[in-house]
Amino acid sequence: MDLDYVLPLRWDDDADPAELTGYLRRLAGQVRVIVVDGSPPRQYRRHARAWEGIVRHVPPRAVTANGKVGGVLTGVRLARSDYVVIADDDVRYDAAGLAALRALLEEAEVVRPQNHFDPLPWHARWDTARTLVNRAFGADHPGTLGVRRSFFERMGGYDGEVLFENLELVRTVLAHGGRERHAPGLYVRRLPPDARRFWAQRVRQAYDDLAQPARMAVFLAVVPGLGYLLARGRLASVLGCAALTAAVAEAGRRRAGGRRVFPASCVLFAPVWVLERGVCSWLALYRRGRGGVRYAGRTIRVAAHSARELRARRQGGVSGSLGARKPTTLCEPSQNGLVADRPHRHSATVARPGSMTRPS
């Protein structure tokens, strides 16, 4: 298949890569695979031995605050096909999913499929409620995208100084006149996190909503609204709001044949998730006031740039939303082929303490 698969990752622990190795071996029989590995030296060497002869395994050659973007810039630059899949290390495509994504890239510069968790422990069902509510309004963001390499290079990549990097990439493509294809019926499996990582991701996920002000305003109103109704003794209204939230989630579950991958039990978590997001939105706003959210050892202030700002940057001749820095320069290897900063997992959710990504 004429397709390149770019996997940016960073593992800080000594987790056995056997499961991922098996997946990469299956992938390599169908597409070219580029793993941009920002793991520490010992883990990097272990991965190199495990994946020798299976994939192209390289260190990142771009320095960005959000390390995943550096991995993507490196991987896309090394791709040979014009059709590229970018995926976190918890994403598991099958042959049919890859073929469908490749076909959709014929008519768009960026393609957004739909992730679903499998297996589904309780916390994955809770997080799936977020997906269902997002689907009801057509705004879910997965841990994988398809892009056209030629267009990606023409627009100069995208800004790596943001937290919500997938939204930044999609908005940058649109700002440069590209076409997006949202494919809510293209289901791609995703491995769930463990419960500890799930809890650690709550505020960081809410911080992403700062890139979507109207959405953020809705969630900021949840806690005051609930407090008002309870103070007035309007329990029936509270229950009505919970039922309405569940109905919205069910609408998202039924969209594009979603019932075959999203169990009905996930709908029951929707009111709980909305309350959680309402609380965490205030915590995210507090973090913003303190200068940003800590991520992979750095503080990142910007969730993602607005579409208006990205269009203005393009009109001002700023390549790739990266200011005076040129992505092509950032992607040049250092003398020893390594850089000091390494990518960190941003959207992936595999239960590994030092993993590169967290779900958006």
Short mmCIF file of C-alpha atoms in Angstrom, two decimals:
data_model
loop_
_atom_site.label_atom_id
_atom_site.label_comp_id
_atom_site.label_asym_id
_atom_site.label_seq_id
_atom_site.Cartn_x
_atom_site.Cartn_y
_atom_site.Cartn_z
CA MET A 1 0.00 0.00 0.00
CA ASP A 2 1.32 3.45 -0.89
CA LEU A 3 1.22 4.77 2.67
CA ASP A 4 3.72 5.78 5.37
CA TYR A 5 2.93 5.31 9.04
CA VAL A 6 4.59 7.75 11.46
CA LEU A 7 4.69 6.78 15.14
CA PRO A 8 6.22 9.34 17.56
CA LEU A 9 6.84 7.89 21.02
CA ARG A 10 8.77 8.21 24.25
CA TRP A 11 8.94 5.47 26.88
CA ASP A 12 10.83 6.31 30.05
CA ASP A 13 10.27 2.96 31.75
CA ASP A 14 11.47 -0.54 30.96
CA ALA A 15 8.10 -1.79 29.75
CA ASP A 16 8.32 -4.81 27.47
CA PRO A 17 7.71 -3.65 23.88
CA ALA A 18 6.50 -7.13 22.82
CA GLU A 19 2.87 -6.13 22.18
CA LEU A 20 3.85 -3.03 20.23
CA THR A 21 6.49 -5.05 18.37
CA GLY A 22 3.84 -7.50 17.23
CA TYR A 23 1.68 -4.65 16.01
CA LEU A 24 4.57 -3.03 14.16
CA ARG A 25 5.43 -6.35 12.54
CA ARG A 26 1.88 -6.65 11.22
CA LEU A 27 1.92 -3.03 10.05
CA ALA A 28 5.23 -3.44 8.24
CA GLY A 29 3.67 -6.10 6.05
CA GLN A 30 1.24 -3.50 4.70
CA VAL A 31 2.85 -0.03 4.88
CA ARG A 32 6.19 1.65 5.50
CA VAL A 33 6.60 2.39 9.21
CA ILE A 34 8.71 5.19 10.70
CA VAL A 35 9.12 5.18 14.49
CA VAL A 36 10.50 8.46 15.84
CA ASP A 37 11.72 7.39 19.25
CA GLY A 38 12.52 10.00 21.89
CA SER A 39 13.09 7.44 24.65
CA PRO A 40 16.17 7.69 26.90
CA PRO A 41 19.30 5.97 25.51
CA ARG A 42 18.83 2.60 27.25
CA GLN A 43 15.23 2.25 26.15
CA TYR A 44 16.10 3.56 22.68
CA ARG A 45 18.74 0.83 22.23
CA ARG A 46 16.31 -1.81 23.47
CA HIS A 47 13.72 -0.68 20.96
CA ALA A 48 16.32 -0.59 18.20
CA ARG A 49 17.16 -4.25 18.84
CA ALA A 50 13.49 -5.27 19.01
CA TRP A 51 12.49 -3.43 15.83
CA GLU A 52 15.58 -3.96 13.70
CA GLY A 53 14.58 -4.99 10.20
CA ILE A 54 10.90 -4.26 10.89
CA VAL A 55 10.60 -0.47 10.85
CA ARG A 56 12.71 2.61 10.27
CA HIS A 57 13.71 3.59 13.79
CA VAL A 58 15.15 7.10 14.28
CA PRO A 59 15.58 9.73 17.01
CA PRO A 60 13.67 13.01 16.75
CA ARG A 61 15.40 15.76 14.81
CA ALA A 62 13.16 18.67 15.79
CA VAL A 63 12.97 20.52 19.11
CA THR A 64 9.49 21.63 20.23
CA ALA A 65 7.86 22.25 23.61
CA ASN A 66 5.31 19.59 22.71
CA GLY A 67 7.71 16.77 21.89
CA LYS A 68 5.15 14.84 19.86
CA VAL A 69 5.17 17.60 17.24
CA GLY A 70 8.94 17.26 16.90
CA GLY A 71 8.43 13.56 16.26
CA VAL A 72 5.77 14.25 13.65
CA LEU A 73 7.92 16.84 11.87
CA THR A 74 10.78 14.35 11.75
CA GLY A 75 8.64 11.44 10.58
CA VAL A 76 6.73 13.28 7.87
CA ARG A 77 10.00 14.66 6.49
CA LEU A 78 11.34 11.10 6.19
CA ALA A 79 8.16 9.71 4.59
CA ARG A 80 8.31 8.70 0.93
CA SER A 81 4.60 8.54 0.14
CA ASP A 82 2.33 11.55 -0.21
CA TYR A 83 -0.10 9.72 2.07
CA VAL A 84 0.89 9.61 5.73
CA VAL A 85 -0.75 8.24 8.88
CA ILE A 86 0.24 9.89 12.17
CA ALA A 87 -0.67 7.74 15.16
CA ASP A 88 0.04 7.54 18.87
CA ASP A 89 1.52 4.35 20.25
CA ASP A 90 -1.79 3.17 21.70
CA VAL A 91 -3.57 3.25 18.32
CA ARG A 92 -4.14 -0.09 16.58
CA TYR A 93 -5.13 0.05 12.90
CA ASP A 94 -6.23 -2.99 10.95
CA ALA A 95 -5.75 -3.43 7.20
CA ALA A 96 -9.27 -2.25 6.38
CA GLY A 97 -8.81 0.93 8.44
CA LEU A 98 -5.53 1.77 6.71
CA ALA A 99 -7.07 1.22 3.27
CA ALA A 100 -10.08 3.39 4.14
CA LEU A 101 -7.88 6.20 5.42
CA ARG A 102 -5.68 6.00 2.33
CA ALA A 103 -8.77 6.32 0.10
CA LEU A 104 -10.07 9.34 2.04
CA LEU A 105 -6.72 11.10 1.61
CA GLU A 106 -7.39 11.18 -2.12
CA GLU A 107 -9.99 13.89 -1.48
CA ALA A 108 -8.63 15.77 1.52
CA GLU A 109 -5.37 17.08 3.00
CA VAL A 110 -6.18 15.92 6.52
CA VAL A 111 -8.47 13.07 7.61
CA ARG A 112 -9.85 12.64 11.11
CA PRO A 113 -11.05 9.09 11.88
CA GLN A 114 -12.75 7.94 15.12
CA ASN A 115 -10.98 6.17 17.97
CA HIS A 116 -12.70 3.74 20.32
CA PHE A 117 -11.30 2.04 23.40
CA ASP A 118 -10.92 -1.73 23.43
CA PRO A 119 -10.88 -3.23 26.03
CA LEU A 120 -13.26 -1.14 28.15
CA PRO A 121 -12.51 -1.01 31.89
CA TRP A 122 -14.68 1.35 33.93
CA HIS A 123 -12.47 4.41 33.43
CA ALA A 124 -12.36 3.83 29.65
CA ARG A 125 -16.18 3.82 29.65
CA TRP A 126 -16.07 7.11 31.58
CA ASP A 127 -13.71 8.60 28.99
CA THR A 128 -15.81 7.16 26.18
CA ALA A 129 -18.68 9.30 27.44
CA ARG A 130 -16.55 12.31 26.42
CA THR A 131 -16.21 10.84 22.94
CA LEU A 132 -19.97 10.29 22.65
CA VAL A 133 -20.84 13.83 23.70
CA ASN A 134 -18.25 15.17 21.25
CA ARG A 135 -19.66 12.99 18.46
CA ALA A 136 -23.11 14.41 19.06
CA PHE A 137 -21.72 17.82 18.14
CA GLY A 138 -19.26 16.53 15.53
CA ALA A 139 -16.09 17.58 17.36
CA ASP A 140 -14.24 14.49 18.63
CA HIS A 141 -10.46 14.49 18.18
CA PRO A 142 -8.70 11.12 17.91
CA GLY A 143 -5.09 10.13 18.60
CA THR A 144 -4.46 9.62 14.90
CA LEU A 145 -4.75 11.63 11.70
CA GLY A 146 -4.08 11.15 8.01
CA VAL A 147 -2.21 13.91 6.17
CA ARG A 148 -0.93 14.67 2.68
CA ARG A 149 2.83 15.05 2.95
CA SER A 150 3.20 17.47 0.04
CA PHE A 151 0.64 19.87 1.55
CA PHE A 152 2.14 19.47 5.03
CA GLU A 153 5.54 20.50 3.68
CA ARG A 154 4.15 23.42 1.69
CA MET A 155 2.50 24.89 4.76
CA GLY A 156 5.76 24.46 6.70
CA GLY A 157 4.57 22.03 9.34
CA TYR A 158 2.72 23.33 12.39
CA ASP A 159 3.41 24.94 15.74
CA GLY A 160 4.93 22.70 18.39
CA GLU A 161 4.56 25.20 21.25
CA VAL A 162 0.95 24.18 21.98
CA LEU A 163 -0.69 21.50 24.09
CA PHE A 164 -3.58 20.40 21.84
CA GLU A 165 -1.39 19.52 18.88
CA ASN A 166 -3.94 17.59 16.81
CA LEU A 167 -6.35 20.53 16.81
CA GLU A 168 -3.44 22.81 15.93
CA LEU A 169 -2.55 20.62 12.95
CA VAL A 170 -6.12 20.48 11.63
CA ARG A 171 -6.60 24.24 12.04
CA THR A 172 -3.27 24.92 10.32
CA VAL A 173 -4.28 22.81 7.32
CA LEU A 174 -7.58 24.67 7.05
CA ALA A 175 -5.88 28.05 7.46
CA HIS A 176 -3.68 27.20 4.47
CA GLY A 177 -6.68 26.35 2.30
CA GLY A 178 -6.57 22.59 2.80
CA ARG A 179 -9.56 20.29 3.07
CA GLU A 180 -10.48 18.29 6.16
CA ARG A 181 -12.43 15.05 5.97
CA HIS A 182 -14.10 14.02 9.22
CA ALA A 183 -14.84 10.29 9.15
CA PRO A 184 -16.96 9.43 12.22
CA GLY A 185 -17.66 5.97 10.79
CA LEU A 186 -13.99 5.01 10.36
CA TYR A 187 -13.37 3.29 13.69
CA VAL A 188 -9.79 2.74 14.83
CA ARG A 189 -9.08 0.79 18.00
CA ARG A 190 -7.23 2.42 20.87
CA LEU A 191 -5.79 0.80 23.99
CA PRO A 192 -7.04 2.35 27.26
CA PRO A 193 -4.84 3.84 29.99
CA ASP A 194 -4.63 2.44 33.48
CA ALA A 195 -6.74 4.12 36.16
CA ARG A 196 -3.79 6.07 37.58
CA ARG A 197 -3.02 7.71 34.25
CA PHE A 198 -6.72 8.33 33.66
CA TRP A 199 -6.94 10.45 36.82
CA ALA A 200 -3.70 12.25 35.99
CA GLN A 201 -5.13 13.37 32.65
CA ARG A 202 -8.28 15.11 33.88
CA VAL A 203 -7.09 18.70 34.23
CA ARG A 204 -4.79 18.51 31.19
CA GLN A 205 -7.70 17.43 29.01
CA ALA A 206 -9.80 20.31 30.35
CA TYR A 207 -6.96 22.73 29.53
CA ASP A 208 -7.36 21.76 25.86
CA ASP A 209 -10.79 23.44 25.93
CA LEU A 210 -9.10 26.83 26.28
CA ALA A 211 -8.57 26.53 22.52
CA GLN A 212 -12.37 26.39 22.11
CA PRO A 213 -13.75 29.35 24.14
CA ALA A 214 -17.46 28.67 23.62
CA ARG A 215 -17.03 25.08 24.77
CA MET A 216 -14.98 26.23 27.75
CA ALA A 217 -17.68 28.71 28.74
CA VAL A 218 -20.31 25.96 28.75
CA PHE A 219 -18.24 23.77 31.08
CA LEU A 220 -17.37 26.67 33.37
CA ALA A 221 -21.12 27.17 33.87
CA VAL A 222 -21.70 23.57 35.02
CA VAL A 223 -20.61 23.88 38.66
CA PRO A 224 -22.28 27.26 39.36
CA GLY A 225 -25.44 26.06 37.60
CA LEU A 226 -25.54 22.85 39.61
CA GLY A 227 -24.92 24.77 42.83
CA TYR A 228 -27.79 27.14 42.03
CA LEU A 229 -30.25 24.32 41.34
CA LEU A 230 -29.28 22.42 44.50
CA ALA A 231 -29.51 25.59 46.62
CA ARG A 232 -33.03 26.12 45.29
CA GLY A 233 -33.95 22.54 45.98
CA ARG A 234 -34.62 21.80 42.32
CA LEU A 235 -33.58 18.17 42.33
CA ALA A 236 -35.97 17.38 39.48
CA SER A 237 -34.16 19.92 37.30
CA VAL A 238 -30.80 18.36 38.19
CA LEU A 239 -32.08 14.92 37.22
CA GLY A 240 -33.53 16.39 34.04
CA CYS A 241 -30.15 17.86 33.09
CA ALA A 242 -28.50 14.50 33.75
CA ALA A 243 -31.07 12.75 31.56
CA LEU A 244 -30.54 15.32 28.80
CA THR A 245 -26.76 14.77 28.94
CA ALA A 246 -27.26 11.03 28.63
CA ALA A 247 -29.58 11.58 25.67
CA VAL A 248 -26.94 13.69 23.94
CA ALA A 249 -24.38 10.93 24.50
CA GLU A 250 -26.78 8.35 23.09
CA ALA A 251 -27.20 10.51 19.97
CA GLY A 252 -23.42 10.45 19.58
CA ARG A 253 -23.37 6.69 20.09
CA ARG A 254 -25.92 6.16 17.32
CA ARG A 255 -24.10 8.39 14.85
CA ALA A 256 -22.42 6.61 11.90
CA GLY A 257 -23.08 3.13 13.26
CA GLY A 258 -21.37 3.80 16.58
CA ARG A 259 -23.43 1.26 18.49
CA ARG A 260 -21.26 -1.55 17.19
CA VAL A 261 -18.17 -0.20 19.02
CA PHE A 262 -19.62 1.93 21.85
CA PRO A 263 -21.58 -0.09 24.48
CA ALA A 264 -24.75 1.47 25.88
CA SER A 265 -23.24 1.46 29.38
CA CYS A 266 -20.89 4.28 28.32
CA VAL A 267 -23.90 6.60 28.01
CA LEU A 268 -24.52 6.30 31.76
CA PHE A 269 -21.18 7.93 32.46
CA ALA A 270 -22.02 11.07 30.47
CA PRO A 271 -23.48 13.10 33.38
CA VAL A 272 -20.50 12.12 35.55
CA TRP A 273 -18.07 13.17 32.84
CA VAL A 274 -19.79 16.54 32.36
CA LEU A 275 -19.55 17.22 36.10
CA GLU A 276 -15.89 16.18 36.08
CA ARG A 277 -15.15 18.48 33.16
CA GLY A 278 -16.99 21.33 34.88
CA VAL A 279 -14.75 21.02 37.95
CA CYS A 280 -11.55 20.52 35.97
CA SER A 281 -12.30 23.50 33.73
CA TRP A 282 -11.99 25.80 36.73
CA LEU A 283 -8.74 24.10 37.69
CA ALA A 284 -7.49 24.54 34.11
CA LEU A 285 -8.42 28.23 34.21
CA TYR A 286 -6.42 28.54 37.44
CA ARG A 287 -3.44 26.87 35.76
CA ARG A 288 -3.72 29.31 32.87
CA GLY A 289 -3.58 32.20 35.31
CA ARG A 290 -0.45 30.68 36.84
CA GLY A 291 1.29 30.61 33.47
CA GLY A 292 0.19 27.35 31.89
CA VAL A 293 0.02 23.63 32.45
CA ARG A 294 3.02 21.44 33.20
CA TYR A 295 3.63 18.92 30.48
CA ALA A 296 6.63 16.60 30.09
CA GLY A 297 8.77 18.79 32.29
CA ARG A 298 7.77 22.08 30.64
CA THR A 299 5.06 24.67 31.13
CA ILE A 300 2.90 25.19 28.04
CA ARG A 301 0.57 28.18 28.09
CA VAL A 302 -1.23 27.94 24.73
CA ALA A 303 -3.72 25.11 24.19
CA ALA A 304 -3.94 25.82 20.44
CA HIS A 305 -4.03 28.91 18.25
CA SER A 306 -7.33 30.19 16.92
CA ALA A 307 -8.22 29.77 13.27
CA ARG A 308 -8.15 33.56 12.89
CA GLU A 309 -4.61 33.80 14.25
CA LEU A 310 -3.38 31.00 12.00
CA ARG A 311 -4.91 32.68 8.94
CA ALA A 312 -3.27 35.95 9.94
CA ARG A 313 0.08 34.22 10.28
CA ARG A 314 -0.30 32.69 6.86
CA GLN A 315 -1.18 36.05 5.30
CA GLY A 316 1.79 37.55 7.09
CA GLY A 317 4.06 34.95 5.50
CA VAL A 318 4.88 33.11 8.73
CA SER A 319 5.58 29.53 7.69
CA GLY A 320 3.96 26.72 9.60
CA SER A 321 2.87 28.99 12.46
CA LEU A 322 6.38 28.70 13.81
CA GLY A 323 7.39 32.33 13.60
CA ALA A 324 10.88 32.95 12.36
CA ARG A 325 11.89 29.32 12.85
CA LYS A 326 11.70 27.15 9.78
CA PRO A 327 10.50 23.56 10.28
CA THR A 328 12.92 22.40 7.60
CA THR A 329 15.75 23.78 9.70
CA LEU A 330 14.33 22.27 12.86
CA CYS A 331 14.30 18.89 11.19
CA GLU A 332 17.98 18.96 10.33
CA PRO A 333 19.87 16.42 12.47
CA SER A 334 22.51 17.58 14.91
CA GLN A 335 26.09 16.43 14.50
CA ASN A 336 25.48 13.24 16.45
CA GLY A 337 21.98 12.68 15.08
CA LEU A 338 20.37 13.50 18.42
CA VAL A 339 18.89 16.57 20.07
CA ALA A 340 18.63 17.44 23.72
CA ASP A 341 14.85 17.58 23.80
CA ARG A 342 12.90 14.43 23.03
CA PRO A 343 9.22 13.99 22.15
CA HIS A 344 6.75 13.04 24.83
CA ARG A 345 3.52 11.16 24.33
CA HIS A 346 0.61 13.59 24.09
CA SER A 347 -2.47 11.75 22.95
CA ALA A 348 -1.60 8.15 23.55
CA THR A 349 -3.08 6.46 26.57
CA VAL A 350 -1.18 3.21 27.06
CA ALA A 351 -0.61 2.67 30.76
CA ARG A 352 3.09 3.44 30.98
CA PRO A 353 4.28 6.00 33.55
CA GLY A 354 6.69 7.71 31.19
CA SER A 355 4.60 7.55 28.06
CA MET A 356 4.69 10.19 25.38
CA THR A 357 1.07 11.30 25.08
CA ARG A 358 -2.18 11.78 26.85
CA PRO A 359 -5.66 11.85 25.33
CA SER A 360 -6.97 15.07 23.84
#
